[in-house]
Short mmCIF file of C-alpha atoms in Angstrom, two decimals:
data_model
loop_
_atom_site.label_atom_id
_atom_site.label_comp_id
_atom_site.label_asym_id
_atom_site.label_seq_id
_atom_site.Cartn_x
_atom_site.Cartn_y
_atom_site.Cartn_z
CA UNK A 192 148.72 104.45 160.02
CA UNK A 193 150.54 106.43 157.48
CA UNK A 194 149.58 109.98 156.42
CA UNK A 195 151.48 113.14 153.76
CA UNK A 196 153.57 114.26 155.44
CA UNK A 197 153.62 118.41 156.45
CA UNK A 198 153.88 120.72 153.47
CA UNK A 199 154.28 124.65 154.51
CA UNK A 200 154.88 127.61 152.29
CA UNK A 201 156.15 130.46 154.01
CA UNK A 202 153.46 132.81 152.49
CA UNK A 203 150.94 130.40 154.68
CA UNK A 204 152.55 131.97 157.65
CA UNK A 205 152.06 135.24 158.88
CA UNK A 206 155.47 137.33 159.46
CA UNK A 207 155.86 137.64 163.13
CA UNK A 208 153.13 135.31 163.77
CA UNK A 209 152.13 131.78 163.59
CA UNK A 210 149.41 129.08 162.42
CA UNK A 211 148.72 125.54 163.42
CA UNK A 212 148.59 122.33 160.88
CA UNK A 213 147.20 119.17 160.44
CA UNK A 214 149.95 116.60 160.71
CA UNK A 215 148.27 112.81 160.96
CA UNK A 216 146.75 113.02 164.57
CA UNK A 217 148.57 115.82 166.00
CA UNK A 218 148.79 119.12 165.44
CA UNK A 219 151.63 121.26 164.25
CA UNK A 220 152.70 125.12 164.96
CA UNK A 221 155.13 126.82 162.97
CA UNK A 222 155.77 130.09 163.65
CA UNK A 223 157.78 132.07 161.19
CA UNK A 224 160.28 135.89 161.53
CA UNK A 225 160.97 136.75 157.49
CA UNK A 226 161.95 133.96 156.09
CA UNK A 227 163.07 132.15 159.45
CA UNK A 228 159.98 128.67 159.69
CA UNK A 229 160.34 127.26 162.66
CA UNK A 230 157.99 124.43 164.19
CA UNK A 231 155.99 123.05 167.39
CA UNK A 232 154.44 120.85 168.59
CA UNK A 233 151.13 122.90 168.38
CA UNK A 234 149.22 120.91 171.44
CA UNK A 235 149.83 122.62 175.13
CA UNK A 236 151.51 120.64 177.14
CA UNK A 237 149.20 122.08 180.55
CA UNK A 238 145.96 121.02 178.94
CA UNK A 239 146.26 119.93 175.35
CA UNK A 240 144.83 123.51 173.98
CA UNK A 241 145.89 124.00 170.26
CA UNK A 242 148.18 126.91 170.95
CA UNK A 243 147.72 128.27 168.06
CA UNK A 244 144.38 129.25 168.98
CA UNK A 245 146.37 131.91 171.41
CA UNK A 246 148.91 134.90 170.89
CA UNK A 247 152.14 135.62 169.13
CA UNK A 248 153.33 138.16 171.23
CA UNK A 249 157.24 138.33 169.31
CA UNK A 250 159.50 136.03 170.91
CA UNK A 251 156.16 134.89 173.38
CA UNK A 252 153.64 132.31 172.17
CA UNK A 253 150.84 132.64 174.95
CA UNK A 254 148.59 129.50 175.54
CA UNK A 255 144.51 130.45 174.98
CA UNK A 256 143.41 128.85 177.97
CA UNK A 257 146.24 129.02 180.74
CA UNK A 258 148.06 130.89 179.57
CA UNK A 259 150.96 129.07 179.57
CA UNK A 260 153.83 130.74 177.69
CA UNK A 261 156.60 129.48 175.38
CA UNK A 262 159.19 130.41 173.32
CA UNK A 263 158.96 131.42 169.89
CA UNK A 264 162.44 130.81 169.01
CA UNK A 265 162.64 126.99 170.43
CA UNK A 266 159.63 126.41 172.84
CA UNK A 267 161.53 126.27 176.08
CA UNK A 268 158.94 127.29 178.78
CA UNK A 269 158.94 130.88 180.08
CA UNK A 270 155.12 131.28 182.32
CA UNK A 271 153.76 128.32 183.65
CA UNK A 272 151.25 125.90 184.67
CA UNK A 273 152.91 123.89 181.58
CA UNK A 274 155.49 122.35 182.75
CA UNK A 275 158.15 122.10 180.23
CA UNK A 276 158.77 123.32 177.27
CA UNK A 277 157.16 122.27 172.95
CA UNK A 278 158.53 119.28 171.05
CA UNK A 279 160.36 120.36 167.81
CA UNK A 280 159.97 119.55 164.15
CA UNK A 281 162.96 119.94 161.90
CA UNK A 282 162.42 121.69 158.42
CA UNK A 283 163.42 120.66 155.44
CA UNK A 284 163.49 123.69 153.23
CA UNK A 285 162.67 123.23 149.54
CA UNK A 286 162.65 126.40 147.26
CA UNK A 287 159.35 128.15 148.93
CA UNK A 288 158.03 125.20 151.03
CA UNK A 289 158.97 123.18 153.92
CA UNK A 290 159.08 119.78 155.22
CA UNK A 291 158.35 118.38 158.32
CA UNK A 292 159.49 116.16 160.13
CA UNK A 293 157.78 112.87 161.08
CA UNK A 294 158.72 112.31 164.48
CA UNK A 295 158.88 115.63 167.19
CA UNK A 296 161.94 115.77 168.65
CA UNK A 297 162.15 116.92 172.98
CA UNK A 298 161.52 120.16 173.89
CA UNK A 299 164.61 122.32 173.90
CA UNK A 300 166.90 122.63 178.00
CA UNK A 301 166.25 126.63 179.29
CA UNK A 302 168.55 128.66 179.67
CA UNK A 303 171.24 126.91 182.02
CA UNK A 304 172.38 128.48 185.03
CA UNK A 305 174.63 127.44 187.71
CA UNK A 306 174.13 126.32 191.86
CA UNK A 307 174.95 123.37 193.88
CA UNK A 308 174.96 122.95 197.74
CA UNK A 309 172.18 120.96 199.48
CA UNK A 310 169.36 122.96 198.59
CA UNK A 311 166.45 122.19 200.82
CA UNK A 312 162.15 122.57 199.86
CA UNK A 313 159.57 122.98 202.92
CA UNK A 314 156.85 121.71 201.26
CA UNK A 315 155.32 119.57 198.49
CA UNK A 316 152.51 122.27 197.07
CA UNK A 317 152.58 123.96 193.95
CA UNK A 318 155.48 126.65 194.41
CA UNK A 319 157.40 123.96 196.49
CA UNK A 320 157.19 121.52 193.41
CA UNK A 321 158.03 124.47 190.62
CA UNK A 322 160.83 125.19 192.39
CA UNK A 323 162.58 121.32 192.68
CA UNK A 324 161.03 121.11 188.89
CA UNK A 325 163.04 124.39 187.94
CA UNK A 326 165.99 124.36 189.13
CA UNK A 327 166.88 120.70 188.56
CA UNK A 328 165.69 121.72 184.29
CA UNK A 329 167.67 125.23 184.14
CA UNK A 330 170.48 123.32 185.81
CA UNK A 331 171.27 122.55 189.66
CA UNK A 332 173.64 120.04 189.62
CA UNK A 333 173.66 120.37 194.30
CA UNK A 334 171.92 117.92 196.48
CA UNK A 335 167.38 118.78 196.69
CA UNK A 336 165.85 117.59 199.31
CA UNK A 337 162.09 118.12 199.85
CA UNK A 338 159.95 118.33 202.89
CA UNK A 339 156.21 117.79 203.22
CA UNK A 340 153.75 117.02 206.04
CA UNK A 341 151.51 115.05 203.00
CA UNK A 342 152.07 111.24 202.85
CA UNK A 343 152.90 112.20 199.10
CA UNK A 344 155.24 112.74 196.51
CA UNK A 345 152.96 116.76 194.87
CA UNK A 346 149.75 117.06 193.21
CA UNK A 347 147.21 118.87 191.31
CA UNK A 348 145.50 120.24 194.04
CA UNK A 349 143.78 122.43 191.21
CA UNK A 350 141.46 119.75 190.69
CA UNK A 351 140.25 118.61 193.62
CA UNK A 352 137.14 120.91 193.75
CA UNK A 353 136.36 120.54 189.69
CA UNK A 354 137.22 116.90 188.04
CA UNK A 355 138.48 114.79 191.26
CA UNK A 356 135.29 115.60 193.42
CA UNK A 357 133.98 114.05 190.30
CA UNK A 358 135.54 111.17 190.34
CA UNK A 359 136.35 111.73 185.97
CA UNK A 360 139.92 111.85 187.45
CA UNK A 361 141.08 109.04 188.42
CA UNK A 362 143.86 108.88 191.96
CA UNK A 363 146.75 108.19 189.51
CA UNK A 364 146.26 111.80 187.06
CA UNK A 365 146.97 113.86 190.20
CA UNK A 366 150.83 113.80 190.53
CA UNK A 367 152.91 117.10 189.10
CA UNK A 368 155.17 115.34 187.10
CA UNK A 369 154.15 111.78 187.25
CA UNK A 370 154.23 108.86 190.11
CA UNK A 371 158.18 109.07 189.10
CA UNK A 372 158.69 112.81 189.50
CA UNK A 373 161.15 113.06 192.44
CA UNK A 374 162.98 110.18 190.71
CA UNK A 375 163.47 111.07 187.72
CA UNK A 376 164.00 114.82 189.30
CA UNK A 377 166.83 113.08 192.19
CA UNK A 378 165.03 114.77 194.82
CA UNK A 379 164.95 113.55 197.87
CA UNK A 380 161.36 113.47 198.83
CA UNK A 381 160.60 113.35 202.81
CA UNK A 382 156.87 113.55 202.79
CA UNK A 383 154.65 112.83 205.76
CA UNK A 384 157.07 114.98 208.16
CA UNK A 385 156.56 118.04 209.99
CA UNK A 386 159.06 120.62 210.09
CA UNK A 387 158.81 122.28 212.70
CA UNK A 388 161.24 124.80 213.29
CA UNK A 389 163.87 126.30 210.60
CA UNK A 390 167.25 128.35 212.72
CA UNK A 391 168.46 129.67 209.30
CA UNK A 392 171.60 131.48 211.78
CA UNK A 393 173.09 127.70 211.28
CA UNK A 394 171.13 126.82 209.02
CA UNK A 395 169.16 123.91 210.42
CA UNK A 396 165.35 122.13 210.48
CA UNK A 397 163.91 121.45 212.76
CA UNK A 398 161.95 118.75 212.32
CA UNK A 399 159.04 116.33 214.99
CA UNK A 400 160.19 113.82 216.19
CA UNK A 401 164.15 115.86 216.54
CA UNK A 402 165.85 115.25 213.39
CA UNK A 403 167.62 118.14 211.85
CA UNK A 404 168.30 118.66 208.74
CA UNK A 405 171.30 121.06 207.60
CA UNK A 406 171.40 122.64 204.11
CA UNK A 407 173.35 125.61 201.52
CA UNK A 408 170.00 127.34 201.32
CA UNK A 409 166.20 126.54 202.15
CA UNK A 410 162.68 127.14 199.89
CA UNK A 411 159.99 127.63 202.52
CA UNK A 412 156.49 126.82 199.94
CA UNK A 413 154.23 125.94 203.19
CA UNK A 414 151.16 127.11 201.70
CA UNK A 415 147.80 128.13 203.90
CA UNK A 416 145.45 126.03 205.82
CA UNK A 417 141.63 126.56 206.05
CA UNK A 418 140.54 128.94 207.94
CA UNK A 419 138.11 127.52 210.44
CA UNK A 420 134.12 128.63 211.14
CA UNK A 421 134.22 130.03 214.75
CA UNK A 422 130.34 129.15 215.86
CA UNK A 423 129.40 126.45 218.11
CA UNK A 424 128.11 123.23 216.09
CA UNK A 425 131.77 123.63 214.10
CA UNK A 426 133.60 120.89 214.99
CA UNK A 427 130.60 118.41 214.63
CA UNK A 428 130.91 114.59 212.46
CA UNK A 429 130.11 116.50 208.31
CA UNK A 430 131.44 119.38 208.27
CA UNK A 431 134.90 119.57 206.12
CA UNK A 432 137.27 121.21 204.64
CA UNK A 433 138.28 121.20 200.95
CA UNK A 434 142.56 121.06 200.67
CA UNK A 435 143.93 117.81 199.80
CA UNK A 436 143.43 114.78 198.58
CA UNK A 437 142.04 113.38 202.28
CA UNK A 438 139.99 116.31 201.79
CA UNK A 439 138.46 114.88 198.87
CA UNK A 440 138.60 111.88 199.21
CA UNK A 441 136.21 112.01 202.74
CA UNK A 442 133.64 115.04 201.27
CA UNK A 443 133.26 112.84 198.16
CA UNK A 444 132.07 109.53 199.68
CA UNK A 445 130.41 111.73 202.12
CA UNK A 446 128.44 113.80 199.56
CA UNK A 447 126.39 110.56 198.16
CA UNK A 448 123.14 111.45 198.02
CA UNK A 449 123.18 113.79 201.03
CA UNK A 450 121.98 117.79 201.74
CA UNK A 451 125.05 119.35 201.52
CA UNK A 452 125.65 123.10 202.51
CA UNK A 453 128.38 124.95 201.87
CA UNK A 454 129.70 127.98 203.82
CA UNK A 455 131.37 130.32 201.74
CA UNK A 456 130.48 131.79 197.85
CA UNK A 457 134.23 132.44 196.38
CA UNK A 458 136.32 130.22 193.77
CA UNK A 459 136.60 127.43 196.14
CA UNK A 460 133.30 127.01 196.77
CA UNK A 461 131.46 127.63 193.53
CA UNK A 462 133.72 124.86 191.86
CA UNK A 463 133.06 122.69 195.42
CA UNK A 464 129.36 123.43 194.37
CA UNK A 465 129.19 122.90 190.69
CA UNK A 466 130.62 119.33 190.89
CA UNK A 467 128.73 117.92 193.87
CA UNK A 468 125.73 119.17 191.99
CA UNK A 469 126.22 117.20 189.16
CA UNK A 470 128.82 113.94 189.47
CA UNK A 471 129.59 114.34 192.92
CA UNK A 472 126.63 112.78 193.80
CA UNK A 473 125.43 114.87 196.15
CA UNK A 474 121.05 115.05 196.31
CA UNK A 475 120.95 118.79 196.63
CA UNK A 476 123.17 121.74 196.65
CA UNK A 477 122.68 125.54 199.36
CA UNK A 478 125.52 127.48 198.82
CA UNK A 479 125.15 130.31 202.23
CA UNK A 480 127.74 133.40 201.40
CA UNK A 481 127.98 136.98 202.96
CA UNK A 482 128.58 138.82 200.31
CA UNK A 483 124.93 140.24 198.24
CA UNK A 484 126.28 138.14 195.63
CA UNK A 485 128.36 135.88 194.09
CA UNK A 486 132.32 136.55 193.91
CA UNK A 487 131.61 139.76 195.37
CA UNK A 488 135.48 140.72 196.18
CA UNK A 489 136.92 139.93 192.45
CA UNK A 490 133.88 140.57 190.09
CA UNK A 491 130.86 142.23 190.33
CA UNK A 492 127.39 142.07 191.27
CA UNK A 493 126.63 141.81 187.01
CA UNK A 494 128.85 139.74 185.97
CA UNK A 495 128.27 137.86 189.99
CA UNK A 496 124.96 137.39 189.14
CA UNK A 497 125.70 135.52 185.74
CA UNK A 498 127.90 132.82 186.92
CA UNK A 499 125.47 132.22 190.00
CA UNK A 500 123.07 131.58 187.47
CA UNK A 501 124.87 129.00 185.69
CA UNK A 502 124.44 127.50 189.11
CA UNK A 503 121.02 128.13 189.60
CA UNK A 504 120.17 127.04 186.36
CA UNK A 505 122.05 123.13 187.06
CA UNK A 506 119.83 122.95 190.31
CA UNK A 507 122.01 125.11 192.89
CA UNK A 508 120.07 127.07 195.89
CA UNK A 509 121.73 130.49 197.08
CA UNK A 510 121.17 132.11 200.36
CA UNK A 511 123.27 136.09 200.23
CA UNK A 512 123.97 138.07 202.24
CA UNK A 513 123.54 135.54 205.41
CA UNK A 514 126.11 134.82 208.22
CA UNK A 515 126.04 131.36 210.26
CA UNK A 516 125.22 131.51 213.48
CA UNK A 517 125.39 127.23 214.86
CA UNK A 518 125.12 123.93 213.13
CA UNK A 519 123.07 121.88 214.94
CA UNK A 520 123.01 118.77 215.65
CA UNK A 521 123.84 116.44 218.00
CA UNK A 522 126.68 113.77 217.20
CA UNK A 523 126.61 114.66 213.96
CA UNK A 524 125.78 117.91 211.92
CA UNK A 525 121.78 118.11 211.03
CA UNK A 526 121.17 121.79 209.80
CA UNK A 527 122.90 124.91 209.33
CA UNK A 528 121.00 127.95 211.83
CA UNK A 529 122.15 131.52 210.31
CA UNK A 530 121.75 134.41 212.51
CA UNK A 531 117.75 136.04 211.50
CA UNK A 532 117.17 132.39 212.51
CA UNK A 533 116.49 130.25 208.94
CA UNK A 534 117.32 126.99 209.07
CA UNK A 535 119.11 124.82 206.26
CA UNK A 536 119.14 120.58 206.31
CA UNK A 537 121.89 119.91 206.00
CA UNK A 538 124.15 116.40 206.17
CA UNK A 539 127.07 117.80 205.15
CA UNK A 540 128.93 121.06 205.58
CA UNK A 541 131.74 122.28 203.61
CA UNK A 542 133.46 125.38 204.30
CA UNK A 543 135.01 127.65 201.65
CA UNK A 544 136.19 130.52 203.63
CA UNK A 545 139.42 131.31 203.01
CA UNK A 546 142.67 130.53 204.48
CA UNK A 547 145.41 131.46 206.75
CA UNK A 548 148.64 131.40 205.65
CA UNK A 549 151.39 129.24 207.32
CA UNK A 550 153.89 130.86 208.14
CA UNK A 551 155.38 129.89 211.95
CA UNK A 552 158.85 129.00 210.14
CA UNK A 553 159.34 132.51 209.68
CA UNK A 554 157.64 134.15 212.59
CA UNK A 555 160.10 136.91 213.18
CA UNK A 556 160.10 137.88 209.30
CA UNK A 557 156.13 137.87 209.18
CA UNK A 558 153.91 141.32 209.45
CA UNK A 559 150.25 141.62 211.55
CA UNK A 560 148.16 139.41 208.08
CA UNK A 561 150.50 136.86 208.87
CA UNK A 562 152.14 136.90 205.56
CA UNK A 563 156.47 137.35 204.68
CA UNK A 564 157.56 140.22 202.67
CA UNK A 565 160.32 139.09 199.85
CA UNK A 566 162.27 141.08 196.86
CA UNK A 567 161.15 140.21 193.10
CA UNK A 568 163.55 136.82 193.74
CA UNK A 569 161.33 135.63 195.96
CA UNK A 570 164.50 135.75 198.58
CA UNK A 571 163.16 137.28 202.56
CA UNK A 572 166.89 137.12 203.63
CA UNK A 573 170.68 135.00 202.15
CA UNK A 574 170.07 131.88 200.91
CA UNK A 575 166.21 131.48 202.57
CA UNK A 576 163.22 132.32 199.73
CA UNK A 577 160.46 132.58 200.41
CA UNK A 578 157.08 130.92 197.63
CA UNK A 579 153.54 130.56 197.05
CA UNK A 580 150.72 131.74 199.47
CA UNK A 581 152.72 132.74 202.25
CA UNK A 582 155.01 135.17 200.14
CA UNK A 583 154.01 139.25 199.17
CA UNK A 584 155.96 139.69 196.59
CA UNK A 585 157.05 142.17 193.44
CA UNK A 586 154.66 142.32 190.52
CA UNK A 587 154.66 144.22 187.91
CA UNK A 588 151.65 145.89 189.83
CA UNK A 589 153.27 146.21 193.01
CA UNK A 590 153.82 143.59 196.18
CA UNK A 591 150.63 141.52 196.52
CA UNK A 592 150.01 138.47 198.21
CA UNK A 593 148.39 136.26 195.45
CA UNK A 594 146.61 132.77 196.42
CA UNK A 595 146.80 130.95 193.45
CA UNK A 596 147.75 127.86 191.86
CA UNK A 597 149.54 129.67 188.50
CA UNK A 598 151.26 132.67 191.02
CA UNK A 599 152.28 129.25 193.39
CA UNK A 600 154.67 127.91 189.85
CA UNK A 601 155.42 131.45 188.67
CA UNK A 602 156.72 131.57 192.06
CA UNK A 603 158.64 128.47 192.17
CA UNK A 604 159.74 128.89 188.67
CA UNK A 605 161.76 132.25 189.19
CA UNK A 606 162.69 131.57 192.74
CA UNK A 607 165.06 128.81 190.71
CA UNK A 608 165.79 130.83 188.09
CA UNK A 609 167.04 133.63 190.69
CA UNK A 610 168.83 130.90 192.25
CA UNK A 611 171.30 129.72 189.35
CA UNK A 612 171.38 133.50 188.12
CA UNK A 613 169.51 132.09 184.70
CA UNK A 614 170.81 134.54 181.92
CA UNK A 615 168.36 136.95 180.48
CA UNK A 616 165.39 135.35 183.83
CA UNK A 617 162.68 137.18 184.39
CA UNK A 618 162.33 138.22 187.73
CA UNK A 619 158.37 137.93 189.93
CA UNK A 620 158.62 142.19 189.88
CA UNK A 621 158.54 141.23 185.64
CA UNK A 622 155.21 138.90 185.77
CA UNK A 623 151.78 139.56 185.74
CA UNK A 624 148.91 137.13 188.11
CA UNK A 625 146.49 135.52 186.05
CA UNK A 626 144.34 133.11 187.37
CA UNK A 627 140.86 130.99 185.82
CA UNK A 628 137.95 129.04 187.63
CA UNK A 629 136.59 126.21 185.61
CA UNK A 630 132.13 125.51 186.51
CA UNK A 631 129.94 123.32 184.30
CA UNK A 632 132.29 123.59 181.46
CA UNK A 633 132.87 127.13 181.18
CA UNK A 634 135.98 129.27 182.15
CA UNK A 635 136.03 132.16 183.66
CA UNK A 636 139.48 134.20 183.50
CA UNK A 637 141.12 136.30 185.74
CA UNK A 638 144.26 139.02 184.55
CA UNK A 639 146.09 141.15 186.81
CA UNK A 640 145.11 142.28 190.47
CA UNK A 641 142.04 145.19 191.79
CA UNK A 642 142.23 145.78 195.68
CA UNK A 643 138.68 147.03 195.25
CA UNK A 644 135.53 146.84 192.90
CA UNK A 645 135.02 151.13 193.17
CA UNK A 646 136.16 151.63 189.27
CA UNK A 647 134.78 148.84 186.17
CA UNK A 648 133.94 149.36 183.20
CA UNK A 649 132.39 146.33 181.08
CA UNK A 650 132.30 145.12 177.14
CA UNK A 651 129.74 142.37 176.33
CA UNK A 652 127.19 140.92 177.94
CA UNK A 653 127.89 138.64 181.30
CA UNK A 654 124.87 136.79 181.21
CA UNK A 655 125.59 135.01 177.32
CA UNK A 656 129.30 134.68 179.09
CA UNK A 657 131.09 136.89 176.82
CA UNK A 658 132.61 139.30 178.32
CA UNK A 659 135.73 140.92 179.65
CA UNK A 660 135.66 143.59 182.78
CA UNK A 661 138.11 145.59 183.00
CA UNK A 662 139.14 147.56 186.77
CA UNK A 663 140.49 150.64 187.07
CA UNK A 664 143.16 152.31 189.98
CA UNK A 665 142.62 155.48 188.74
CA UNK A 666 143.76 155.97 185.02
CA UNK A 667 145.70 152.94 184.90
CA UNK A 668 143.67 149.36 184.12
CA UNK A 669 145.10 147.26 186.54
CA UNK A 670 142.54 143.30 185.99
CA UNK A 671 140.20 142.11 184.02
CA UNK A 672 138.44 139.42 183.91
CA UNK A 673 136.19 137.38 181.20
CA UNK A 674 134.11 134.85 179.36
CA UNK A 675 134.99 133.70 175.89
CA UNK A 676 137.01 136.43 175.77
CA UNK A 677 140.13 133.63 175.49
CA UNK A 678 142.96 136.36 172.80
CA UNK A 679 141.75 139.18 173.87
CA UNK A 680 142.83 137.98 178.14
CA UNK A 681 145.86 136.87 176.69
CA UNK A 682 147.16 140.12 174.56
CA UNK A 683 145.93 141.94 178.50
CA UNK A 684 148.09 139.92 179.52
CA UNK A 685 151.15 141.18 177.46
CA UNK A 686 150.22 144.44 177.68
CA UNK A 687 150.17 144.81 181.33
CA UNK A 688 153.43 142.91 181.44
CA UNK A 689 154.80 145.38 179.15
CA UNK A 690 153.73 148.03 181.15
CA UNK A 691 151.40 149.92 177.73
CA UNK A 692 147.53 147.82 178.92
CA UNK A 693 144.89 150.80 177.84
CA UNK A 694 143.81 153.64 180.38
CA UNK A 695 140.42 153.73 181.44
CA UNK A 696 139.91 156.16 179.11
CA UNK A 697 140.75 154.53 175.83
CA UNK A 698 138.86 151.69 177.77
CA UNK A 699 135.75 153.73 178.29
CA UNK A 700 135.41 154.85 175.09
CA UNK A 701 134.29 151.61 173.11
CA UNK A 702 135.89 148.33 172.29
CA UNK A 703 138.52 147.14 170.52
CA UNK A 704 141.01 144.20 169.62
CA UNK A 705 143.00 144.05 172.29
CA UNK A 706 145.02 141.74 170.36
CA UNK A 707 145.32 144.69 167.62
CA UNK A 708 146.60 146.99 170.33
CA UNK A 709 149.16 144.85 171.69
CA UNK A 710 150.63 143.66 167.75
CA UNK A 711 150.79 148.31 167.39
CA UNK A 712 152.80 148.53 171.04
CA UNK A 713 155.27 146.92 168.92
CA UNK A 714 155.83 147.47 164.93
CA UNK A 715 158.61 145.15 164.66
CA UNK A 716 157.00 142.39 166.16
CA UNK A 717 159.55 141.76 168.21
CA UNK A 718 157.84 142.02 172.20
CA UNK A 719 160.46 139.96 174.13
#
């Protein structure tokens, strides 16, 4: 179908800003600096958000949904969860008007570095995938091998508790980078292989079965394993974790028409509950949580209560401030008995009680909690990098170990750039943690990190799902969670990154526009 060429006047785009424009069945994002305009595909390559509804933060374009970030100069990727930069459109100037080319060009290459030799990646999760992807994108020319225990190439684990569990996302759409990713990126993929010992002094990885892989540098991204429920009956049939495709497939098949009890009221448990009670096909879903309210380690009770009501409106039942005494049944689980005696009938029990980092390969470096401590380049020792759930890494808020997908992708990108010595690349201590959860089509987004909820302040009303809750460490504002406030949360992340977040007293004084605060923080408009 033909359509008129897209013509944009310079004045249609604010100086130092951006705007999106319809272009047939697409949208084009146009950014402006003075008399210079540049045009990109306005659809975020991660999940399809209109980038024109995000924020232009100087040299950065930030997606409103999941905070993927792109260069405003050439569109290359700065922050995941997107994996690629933005397609570009050529512009032809005619006086004060600019005509946008009909066809988009390939994304610009990110800044390039140089390294060769053999890089070995141990682990096929988000961090392992992203370091391999980013190495190739930024110019790595050496050999690249990935060893993973799973029988498949890297895939999107975030969908397992959401669209994949409901059946709306198909298996063929899960692989990260597509089904032929390893071939396209020239990665030797060793799937279904278990690494047993790392001899870093000799630069050798020992595999189960006796094979030894030599390397020049190694990236350990072995992730985490679900914590077991240590009560009588936990080994009965019908008790499921949720960490892999195999787990999700088995869980979905077993949940049809049965009574499900979810043990754990944090993010993974609630996402699974929201999926199972609806299109997931369960007869009923009951969530058992130890805390007084759901998501009690991340959100205050008032906000947690609003999230719980979303679930209750869909028929999910909650039993809070409760602990499991035992699981009852013959060979298969039949009930969950709580301390205090309450008995919950159950045909299936899903465990969502947290994970433990897989650091056996790095035993000489791990601390008493099982984590390993890396520098801002994710380096543990010369030519040894540790990423993802296993790594306590620096951020703009200090060192922390964060078990979230987007942070693992950040680790992979930052480590690859460090290996290649990419000019101008941001190390991890210049980056901000961010994650999101989606339940019943509603998204809660969380920027930063807080160790406690002792000091908080709320803007808006959680009951209407339009709010931001700020968390403080003394006078510092260190985290914000929210719903229905996308632009404010993007601006807060950028302010945190720049060290210019509003203090506790200013937040408590009353609501104001965080995007305007961000613009005021750099009147020149060139926040790099």
